[in-house]
Amino acid sequence: MARYTVDNIELAREIIGRYPRPKSALIPLLHLAQEQDGYVTDEAMAHIAELVGITPAEVLGTCTFYEMFKLEPVGRYVVNVCTNISCMLTGGEDLLHHAEQTLGIKAGNTTSDGLFTIEEVECIAACTESPALQVNYRYFHKVSNNDFDQLVADLRAGVRNDIPPHGTLGLVRQHIPADRAAGVALPEVSVEPAWMATKSTGAGADGGAS
Amino acid sequence: MTVPQIITGRFDLPNSYTIEQYEATGGYQGLRRALGMTPAAVTDEVKTASLLGRGGAGFPAGVKWGFCPPGVWPRYLVVNGDESEPGTYKDRLLMELDPHQLIEGILIASYAVGCSQAFCYIRGEMALAQERVAQALNDAYAKGYIGKNILGTDFSVDVVMAWGAGAYIVGEETALIESLEGNRGMPRLKPPFFPAAKGLYMQPTIVNNVETLSNLPWIVNNGGTAFAELGAEGSKGTRIFAVSGHVKNPGVFEVEYGVTTFRDVIFGEQYAGGLHEGRSVKAFIPGGASAPWFYEEHLDLPLEKGTVDRAGSMLGSGAIVVMDDTTDAVKACLSVVKFFAHESCGKCTPCREGTTWLERILKRILDGYGRPSDLDLLLDVADNISPGIAWPPKQTTFCPLGPSAVSPLSSAIGRFRPEFEAYIRKGMQQRAATAPQVPINTPAAALATEGAGSHG
Ligand SMILES: Cc1cc2nc3c(=O)[nH]c(=O)nc-3n(C[C@H](O)[C@H](O)[C@H](O)COP(=O)(O)O)c2cc1C
Ligand code: SF4
Ligand code: FES
């Protein structure tokens, strides 16, 4: 485990190929590692470094800036409860306390069965649907204590197939078909795009005059 | 005149996010029309529309597009879908419910500006938005709307979906670019790193918000003039406002920009429906957590950029958060300050240290360990981050995040000072009544002693 599987190497190469600079693929590649293993392992970071052509330290440097990347195993379900202003005004803190009590852990921790991790998070862009939470980045709006208990029961019973294990984000991946691709625009290749050159000689030259 | 739903019109349709529904409701007609115009003519329509950026700063989109230095190629388009300013909820909906409208906007902008590649950066936590945009991109490629020789013309551009991993600061455009380059998401200094001049890979780059771009299909289809007929003064067209907090029907509403008032969207029956029984407005945030607070007397101001700017705040990201008279101003202030302290990227000292101290001092006031000098201390720290604590804010920092933490503080202390003083007084009385005066071994006590010698 931990280095990319053969399939994921393939995917990683495809992702890298979409960017003018390989390092730009770093965040998607770290997500791919997290999707594979549930968290980002040292071996995965070393593998990413090889594929991208940078050092493992550079990968770690980027990785540690972003809160979604976990360097240690977390629960199968990461429960993120928002306590920012809109949620705070409408019961977000109570919801967090209820979650902590129900699962018997403080925010930032994982239940001993490895099923749940609770996190207190900043605004998740569901402010009119407060209090809001996410489970593995899937939204739950206007969550009452009862809703929360039901959700936990369902997750325990394994009947929420719509929520994949921690690490998996969107279930659809972008694929650019080879015969349709325009290709990456390398910064060092300075050519005026065809449609600009033919249709207007000075479209970009108006310097904001208005 | 009925106000059209320019960007939310498909939200209630079944399968609004599919290419079939999009094409059945006029989708990609704006792109076709744009391709029949010169790029300069498309830019002119957007200038005529006076479309202001919807990401926070409210800069006119058409004017920004003109800032790319002539003759420097390639140019890039970067879509800002990092929505995470507390109170803000619109870009996620636009991506989840109408991703093709956004994609069409991206294509129109790329065509007009001459961008050879576009990157659509979606906030990491938004799994469904990523899924819907990825599906929409795949379908649009298959139909020839994206990629090589779009719709048989010489216009070619790839739209690449990128996504983040949890960091509010990456919404700031230069931090977004750093993140897209695979780096820690720390802002660059402006000048010289204005994206239009030196952006992604140091090339000219246009960064536009999701909502801004989502307006483009309508503008191209209906003309910039039709767009500019809606709204008032410097705020044209329609705009989405999210009304949250202590209201009966919190919601996301597309309203005519510039003329609709705060009172309309907070109290209107078709909008947020007013406050709960017997409650009154204590304060409201007019434009996201970074904005100074407004009060009862501001309710009749129109949602118009210039008017709100002159009144001392901003419409920012279109996020209105209502606090009724049950709200604890000190707690609300701490909530917002804590957000900025947590999200500070740490690049500059006044923001990194200052926001941390603001949070700690506010926390100790709430915990009953505040001192009479703490309000002055708070304002002094704030003054180090944003000299003069004025509006619009000055900054000693690389980016506006630091000064953003000052807005709630100066608002809350300015308006509700007695509430802060009451906390401090009560805490002091309680401690005077008990001995030892400073409890040992509590974090708050440690802070109280530690902070004592550090200032003045
Ligand atoms: C701290 C900070 C956070 C920001 N967050 C966002 C954001 O989440 N989404 C966004 O579109 N713009 C955000 N902005 C504004 C962007 O820097 C930029 O102005 C905007 O994306 C430009 O697009 P527009 O002209 O279409 O509005 C933020 C700015 C700052 C200073
Ligand atoms: S102001 Fe704060 S968030 Fe902005 S660059 Fe400085 S430390 Fe980072
Ligand atoms: S404040 Fe909780 S989702 Fe925005």
mmCIF file of C-alpha atoms and ligand atoms in Angstrom, chain A residues 82-87 123-127 130 132, chain B residues 86-88, ligand 3:
data_model
loop_
_atom_site.group_PDB
_atom_site.id
_atom_site.type_symbol
_atom_site.label_atom_id
_atom_site.label_comp_id
_atom_site.label_asym_id
_atom_site.label_seq_id
_atom_site.Cartn_x
_atom_site.Cartn_y
_atom_site.Cartn_z
ATOM 1 C CA CYS A 82 -19.506 24.518 10.847
ATOM 2 C CA THR A 83 -19.468 27.001 13.722
ATOM 3 C CA ASN A 84 -18.897 30.198 11.752
ATOM 4 C CA ILE A 85 -21.120 33.213 12.104
ATOM 5 C CA SER A 86 -24.321 32.120 10.303
ATOM 6 C CA CYS A 87 -24.203 28.665 11.851
ATOM 7 C CA CYS A 123 -17.851 28.249 6.760
ATOM 8 C CA ILE A 124 -18.705 25.559 4.227
ATOM 9 C CA ALA A 125 -20.882 27.750 1.996
ATOM 10 C CA ALA A 126 -24.238 26.549 3.258
ATOM 11 C CA CYS A 127 -24.929 29.601 5.387
ATOM 12 C CA SER A 130 -27.535 26.536 8.886
ATOM 13 C CA ALA A 132 -24.758 22.789 8.405
ATOM 14 C CA PRO B 86 -18.454 33.296 5.995
ATOM 15 C CA GLY B 87 -22.031 34.051 4.982
ATOM 16 C CA THR B 88 -21.405 33.504 1.279
HETATM 17 S S1 FES C 3 -21.378 29.987 8.337
HETATM 18 FE FE1 FES C 3 -21.779 27.843 8.464
HETATM 19 S S2 FES C 3 -21.946 27.319 6.360
HETATM 20 FE FE2 FES C 3 -21.403 29.418 6.243
#
